[in-house]
């Protein structure tokens, strides 16, 4: 259904999907030209995702069992991937040679500021899924601009206050938009 509706990806959640089903769904999605986003929270879920063959790892900063938010979860996963020698840094996707990253990482849940987005740029995360903070904002367009999604905008905002900047994130998915004008603001 997702492919027929024009979806680019599907979300597979490790915490709710038995291992053999996860493997089958990953294989099926790829067979129809979709690379699934496989969601993890804990490091044990990362093991399951990697063993099942996931290439795009979404790290949910919200524990689906307790609903507790911990923005450090994404950094814990990127640290673990680095320890295992797995490559995922988004900037490396632009390389011309065979030294492209093995995985892509997406931070999920809890981001509401330019600092939140930038903290994940600094550890090589290439995508952020931002939804709830935009849905709660009185003006989604202003909220989107405030996220400084363009690394140059973030650098400019930090240079005023003397902060440092490390380039990185090229793709950020924005969820929760309810009108076309806000979508246009996000695209700009």
PDB file of C-alpha atoms in Angstrom:
ATOM      1  CA  UNK A   1       0.000   0.000   0.000  1.00  0.00           C
ATOM      2  CA  UNK A   2       2.772   2.443   0.867  1.00  0.00           C
ATOM      3  CA  UNK A   3       4.498   1.977  -2.493  1.00  0.00           C
ATOM      4  CA  UNK A   4       1.214   2.236  -4.382  1.00  0.00           C
ATOM      5  CA  UNK A   5       0.544   5.536  -2.614  1.00  0.00           C
ATOM      6  CA  UNK A   6       3.965   6.875  -3.634  1.00  0.00           C
ATOM      7  CA  UNK A   7       5.774   6.493  -0.309  1.00  0.00           C
ATOM      8  CA  UNK A   8       9.562   6.728  -0.285  1.00  0.00           C
ATOM      9  CA  UNK A   9       9.901   4.579   2.819  1.00  0.00           C
ATOM     10  CA  UNK A  10       8.028   2.608   5.466  1.00  0.00           C
ATOM     11  CA  UNK A  11       8.577   2.613   9.216  1.00  0.00           C
ATOM     12  CA  UNK A  12       9.362  -0.723  10.860  1.00  0.00           C
ATOM     13  CA  UNK A  13       9.526  -0.617  14.665  1.00  0.00           C
ATOM     14  CA  UNK A  14      11.829  -3.198  16.257  1.00  0.00           C
ATOM     15  CA  UNK A  15      10.066  -2.987  19.640  1.00  0.00           C
ATOM     16  CA  UNK A  16       6.782  -4.203  18.113  1.00  0.00           C
ATOM     17  CA  UNK A  17       7.928  -6.484  15.295  1.00  0.00           C
ATOM     18  CA  UNK A  18       9.138 -10.081  15.762  1.00  0.00           C
ATOM     19  CA  UNK A  19      12.605 -10.652  14.289  1.00  0.00           C
ATOM     20  CA  UNK A  20      11.552 -13.009  11.477  1.00  0.00           C
ATOM     21  CA  UNK A  21       8.756 -10.630  10.447  1.00  0.00           C
ATOM     22  CA  UNK A  22      11.188  -7.691  10.513  1.00  0.00           C
ATOM     23  CA  UNK A  23      13.561  -9.571   8.188  1.00  0.00           C
ATOM     24  CA  UNK A  24      10.720 -10.428   5.813  1.00  0.00           C
ATOM     25  CA  UNK A  25       9.402  -6.855   5.770  1.00  0.00           C
ATOM     26  CA  UNK A  26      12.865  -5.403   5.082  1.00  0.00           C
ATOM     27  CA  UNK A  27      13.368  -7.824   2.198  1.00  0.00           C
ATOM     28  CA  UNK A  28       9.894  -7.202   0.793  1.00  0.00           C
ATOM     29  CA  UNK A  29      10.239  -3.410   0.990  1.00  0.00           C
ATOM     30  CA  UNK A  30      13.528  -3.571  -0.893  1.00  0.00           C
ATOM     31  CA  UNK A  31      12.021  -5.893  -3.510  1.00  0.00           C
ATOM     32  CA  UNK A  32       9.555  -3.123  -4.415  1.00  0.00           C
ATOM     33  CA  UNK A  33      12.143  -0.341  -4.365  1.00  0.00           C
ATOM     34  CA  UNK A  34      11.617   1.036  -0.868  1.00  0.00           C
ATOM     35  CA  UNK A  35      14.365   1.245   1.742  1.00  0.00           C
ATOM     36  CA  UNK A  36      12.680   0.917   5.157  1.00  0.00           C
ATOM     37  CA  UNK A  37      13.392   3.139   8.146  1.00  0.00           C
ATOM     38  CA  UNK A  38      13.941   0.692  11.008  1.00  0.00           C
ATOM     39  CA  UNK A  39      13.247   2.261  14.399  1.00  0.00           C
ATOM     40  CA  UNK A  40      15.225   1.394  17.542  1.00  0.00           C
ATOM     41  CA  UNK A  41      15.470   2.877  21.011  1.00  0.00           C
ATOM     42  CA  UNK A  42      17.752   0.665  23.088  1.00  0.00           C
ATOM     43  CA  UNK A  43      21.077  -0.829  22.029  1.00  0.00           C
ATOM     44  CA  UNK A  44      19.584  -4.341  22.171  1.00  0.00           C
ATOM     45  CA  UNK A  45      17.081  -3.177  19.527  1.00  0.00           C
ATOM     46  CA  UNK A  46      20.004  -1.883  17.449  1.00  0.00           C
ATOM     47  CA  UNK A  47      21.444  -5.412  17.488  1.00  0.00           C
ATOM     48  CA  UNK A  48      18.134  -6.788  16.198  1.00  0.00           C
ATOM     49  CA  UNK A  49      17.874  -4.130  13.470  1.00  0.00           C
ATOM     50  CA  UNK A  50      21.419  -4.716  12.225  1.00  0.00           C
ATOM     51  CA  UNK A  51      21.056  -8.506  12.293  1.00  0.00           C
ATOM     52  CA  UNK A  52      17.811  -8.173  10.311  1.00  0.00           C
ATOM     53  CA  UNK A  53      19.705  -6.182   7.669  1.00  0.00           C
ATOM     54  CA  UNK A  54      18.556  -2.605   8.332  1.00  0.00           C
ATOM     55  CA  UNK A  55      20.466   0.113   6.470  1.00  0.00           C
ATOM     56  CA  UNK A  56      18.470   3.152   7.627  1.00  0.00           C
ATOM     57  CA  UNK A  57      18.291   3.290  11.419  1.00  0.00           C
ATOM     58  CA  UNK A  58      15.843   5.627  13.141  1.00  0.00           C
ATOM     59  CA  UNK A  59      16.667   6.228  16.791  1.00  0.00           C
ATOM     60  CA  UNK A  60      13.560   7.047  18.779  1.00  0.00           C
ATOM     61  CA  UNK A  61      14.562   9.260  21.679  1.00  0.00           C
ATOM     62  CA  UNK A  62      11.224   8.329  23.267  1.00  0.00           C
ATOM     63  CA  UNK A  63      11.042   4.943  24.951  1.00  0.00           C
ATOM     64  CA  UNK A  64       7.844   3.377  23.578  1.00  0.00           C
ATOM     65  CA  UNK A  65       7.405   1.297  26.758  1.00  0.00           C
ATOM     66  CA  UNK A  66       7.636   4.169  29.295  1.00  0.00           C
ATOM     67  CA  UNK A  67       7.201   7.210  26.995  1.00  0.00           C
ATOM     68  CA  UNK A  68      10.220   8.797  28.699  1.00  0.00           C
ATOM     69  CA  UNK A  69      12.197  11.154  26.453  1.00  0.00           C
ATOM     70  CA  UNK A  70      16.006  11.007  26.390  1.00  0.00           C
ATOM     71  CA  UNK A  71      17.723  13.032  23.659  1.00  0.00           C
ATOM     72  CA  UNK A  72      20.999  11.223  24.424  1.00  0.00           C
ATOM     73  CA  UNK A  73      19.666   7.965  22.905  1.00  0.00           C
ATOM     74  CA  UNK A  74      20.628   8.970  19.357  1.00  0.00           C
ATOM     75  CA  UNK A  75      24.136   9.836  20.492  1.00  0.00           C
ATOM     76  CA  UNK A  76      24.417   6.493  22.327  1.00  0.00           C
ATOM     77  CA  UNK A  77      23.504   4.643  19.133  1.00  0.00           C
ATOM     78  CA  UNK A  78      25.948   6.636  16.978  1.00  0.00           C
ATOM     79  CA  UNK A  79      28.676   5.990  19.559  1.00  0.00           C
ATOM     80  CA  UNK A  80      27.910   2.259  19.453  1.00  0.00           C
ATOM     81  CA  UNK A  81      27.942   2.212  15.640  1.00  0.00           C
ATOM     82  CA  UNK A  82      31.338   3.928  15.706  1.00  0.00           C
ATOM     83  CA  UNK A  83      32.664   1.395  18.253  1.00  0.00           C
ATOM     84  CA  UNK A  84      31.569  -1.399  15.893  1.00  0.00           C
ATOM     85  CA  UNK A  85      33.374   0.211  12.983  1.00  0.00           C
ATOM     86  CA  UNK A  86      30.152   0.863  11.064  1.00  0.00           C
ATOM     87  CA  UNK A  87      30.058   4.022   8.951  1.00  0.00           C
ATOM     88  CA  UNK A  88      27.049   6.326   8.895  1.00  0.00           C
ATOM     89  CA  UNK A  89      28.206   9.947   8.675  1.00  0.00           C
ATOM     90  CA  UNK A  90      25.874  11.778   6.333  1.00  0.00           C
ATOM     91  CA  UNK A  91      28.591  13.972   4.797  1.00  0.00           C
ATOM     92  CA  UNK A  92      30.295  10.826   3.488  1.00  0.00           C
ATOM     93  CA  UNK A  93      27.276  10.041   1.259  1.00  0.00           C
ATOM     94  CA  UNK A  94      28.630  12.555  -1.232  1.00  0.00           C
ATOM     95  CA  UNK A  95      31.878  10.643  -1.763  1.00  0.00           C
ATOM     96  CA  UNK A  96      32.555   9.463  -5.303  1.00  0.00           C
ATOM     97  CA  UNK A  97      34.481   6.330  -4.333  1.00  0.00           C
ATOM     98  CA  UNK A  98      33.394   3.064  -2.742  1.00  0.00           C
ATOM     99  CA  UNK A  99      33.963   4.487   0.740  1.00  0.00           C
ATOM    100  CA  UNK A 100      30.331   5.504   1.205  1.00  0.00           C
ATOM    101  CA  UNK A 101      28.703   4.898   4.586  1.00  0.00           C
ATOM    102  CA  UNK A 102      27.148   1.517   5.326  1.00  0.00           C
ATOM    103  CA  UNK A 103      24.169   3.015   7.173  1.00  0.00           C
ATOM    104  CA  UNK A 104      22.078   6.153   7.517  1.00  0.00           C
ATOM    105  CA  UNK A 105      20.875   7.381  10.904  1.00  0.00           C
ATOM    106  CA  UNK A 106      17.759   9.424  11.656  1.00  0.00           C
ATOM    107  CA  UNK A 107      17.022  11.033  15.036  1.00  0.00           C
ATOM    108  CA  UNK A 108      13.359  10.586  15.984  1.00  0.00           C
ATOM    109  CA  UNK A 109      11.328  12.459  18.621  1.00  0.00           C
ATOM    110  CA  UNK A 110      12.009  15.253  21.028  1.00  0.00           C
ATOM    111  CA  UNK A 111      13.735  17.860  18.893  1.00  0.00           C
ATOM    112  CA  UNK A 112      12.335  21.364  19.189  1.00  0.00           C
ATOM    113  CA  UNK A 113      15.241  23.780  18.671  1.00  0.00           C
ATOM    114  CA  UNK A 114      18.108  24.590  16.334  1.00  0.00           C
ATOM    115  CA  UNK A 115      20.466  23.325  19.036  1.00  0.00           C
ATOM    116  CA  UNK A 116      18.719  19.930  19.070  1.00  0.00           C
ATOM    117  CA  UNK A 117      19.117  19.579  15.301  1.00  0.00           C
ATOM    118  CA  UNK A 118      22.744  20.709  15.414  1.00  0.00           C
ATOM    119  CA  UNK A 119      23.715  18.322  18.228  1.00  0.00           C
ATOM    120  CA  UNK A 120      22.871  15.449  15.871  1.00  0.00           C
ATOM    121  CA  UNK A 121      24.713  17.051  12.937  1.00  0.00           C
ATOM    122  CA  UNK A 122      27.796  16.977  15.122  1.00  0.00           C
ATOM    123  CA  UNK A 123      27.663  13.192  15.522  1.00  0.00           C
ATOM    124  CA  UNK A 124      27.011  12.477  11.836  1.00  0.00           C
ATOM    125  CA  UNK A 125      23.241  12.023  11.914  1.00  0.00           C
ATOM    126  CA  UNK A 126      21.829  12.823   8.494  1.00  0.00           C
ATOM    127  CA  UNK A 127      18.119  13.111   9.209  1.00  0.00           C
ATOM    128  CA  UNK A 128      15.836  14.373  11.955  1.00  0.00           C
ATOM    129  CA  UNK A 129      12.117  13.683  12.220  1.00  0.00           C
ATOM    130  CA  UNK A 130      10.402  16.665  13.817  1.00  0.00           C
ATOM    131  CA  UNK A 131       6.679  16.558  14.474  1.00  0.00           C
ATOM    132  CA  UNK A 132       5.220  17.238  17.898  1.00  0.00           C
ATOM    133  CA  UNK A 133       6.975  20.566  18.452  1.00  0.00           C
ATOM    134  CA  UNK A 134       5.633  21.821  15.110  1.00  0.00           C
ATOM    135  CA  UNK A 135       2.121  20.613  15.834  1.00  0.00           C
ATOM    136  CA  UNK A 136       2.177  22.452  19.178  1.00  0.00           C
ATOM    137  CA  UNK A 137       3.618  25.668  17.702  1.00  0.00           C
ATOM    138  CA  UNK A 138       1.223  28.560  17.243  1.00  0.00           C
ATOM    139  CA  UNK A 139       2.968  29.375  13.945  1.00  0.00           C
ATOM    140  CA  UNK A 140       4.567  26.341  12.273  1.00  0.00           C
ATOM    141  CA  UNK A 141       6.359  28.554   9.720  1.00  0.00           C
ATOM    142  CA  UNK A 142       8.109  30.523  12.465  1.00  0.00           C
ATOM    143  CA  UNK A 143       8.921  27.286  14.298  1.00  0.00           C
ATOM    144  CA  UNK A 144      10.459  25.784  11.152  1.00  0.00           C
ATOM    145  CA  UNK A 145      12.606  28.871  10.556  1.00  0.00           C
ATOM    146  CA  UNK A 146      13.697  28.730  14.193  1.00  0.00           C
ATOM    147  CA  UNK A 147      15.092  25.216  13.695  1.00  0.00           C
ATOM    148  CA  UNK A 148      17.812  26.626  11.379  1.00  0.00           C
ATOM    149  CA  UNK A 149      17.556  23.561   9.145  1.00  0.00           C
ATOM    150  CA  UNK A 150      20.090  25.030   6.727  1.00  0.00           C
ATOM    151  CA  UNK A 151      23.515  24.590   8.358  1.00  0.00           C
ATOM    152  CA  UNK A 152      24.513  28.063   7.115  1.00  0.00           C
ATOM    153  CA  UNK A 153      21.591  29.609   9.012  1.00  0.00           C
ATOM    154  CA  UNK A 154      22.651  27.785  12.151  1.00  0.00           C
ATOM    155  CA  UNK A 155      26.235  28.973  11.721  1.00  0.00           C
ATOM    156  CA  UNK A 156      25.025  32.546  11.304  1.00  0.00           C
ATOM    157  CA  UNK A 157      22.827  32.312  14.391  1.00  0.00           C
ATOM    158  CA  UNK A 158      25.760  30.988  16.414  1.00  0.00           C
ATOM    159  CA  UNK A 159      28.290  33.509  15.134  1.00  0.00           C
ATOM    160  CA  UNK A 160      26.227  36.268  16.716  1.00  0.00           C
ATOM    161  CA  UNK A 161      26.546  34.623  20.117  1.00  0.00           C
ATOM    162  CA  UNK A 162      30.064  33.307  19.543  1.00  0.00           C
ATOM    163  CA  UNK A 163      29.118  29.611  19.295  1.00  0.00           C
ATOM    164  CA  UNK A 164      30.885  26.996  17.199  1.00  0.00           C
ATOM    165  CA  UNK A 165      29.399  25.139  14.241  1.00  0.00           C
ATOM    166  CA  UNK A 166      30.106  21.821  12.554  1.00  0.00           C
ATOM    167  CA  UNK A 167      28.509  21.228   9.147  1.00  0.00           C
ATOM    168  CA  UNK A 168      26.510  18.100   8.438  1.00  0.00           C
ATOM    169  CA  UNK A 169      22.817  17.475   8.072  1.00  0.00           C
ATOM    170  CA  UNK A 170      21.526  17.703   4.527  1.00  0.00           C
ATOM    171  CA  UNK A 171      18.110  16.048   4.879  1.00  0.00           C
ATOM    172  CA  UNK A 172      15.537  16.727   7.554  1.00  0.00           C
ATOM    173  CA  UNK A 173      11.998  15.356   7.474  1.00  0.00           C
ATOM    174  CA  UNK A 174       9.337  17.585   8.967  1.00  0.00           C
ATOM    175  CA  UNK A 175       6.099  15.981  10.207  1.00  0.00           C
ATOM    176  CA  UNK A 176       2.907  17.533  11.449  1.00  0.00           C
ATOM    177  CA  UNK A 177       2.457  20.294   8.890  1.00  0.00           C
ATOM    178  CA  UNK A 178      -1.201  21.053   8.332  1.00  0.00           C
ATOM    179  CA  UNK A 179      -1.197  23.582   5.502  1.00  0.00           C
ATOM    180  CA  UNK A 180       0.642  24.214   2.219  1.00  0.00           C
ATOM    181  CA  UNK A 181       2.162  27.543   3.318  1.00  0.00           C
ATOM    182  CA  UNK A 182       4.015  25.890   6.200  1.00  0.00           C
ATOM    183  CA  UNK A 183       5.264  23.178   3.822  1.00  0.00           C
ATOM    184  CA  UNK A 184       6.633  25.862   1.507  1.00  0.00           C
ATOM    185  CA  UNK A 185       8.432  27.527   4.434  1.00  0.00           C
ATOM    186  CA  UNK A 186      10.014  24.160   5.311  1.00  0.00           C
ATOM    187  CA  UNK A 187      11.167  23.634   1.721  1.00  0.00           C
ATOM    188  CA  UNK A 188      12.784  27.070   1.551  1.00  0.00           C
TER     189      UNK A 188
END
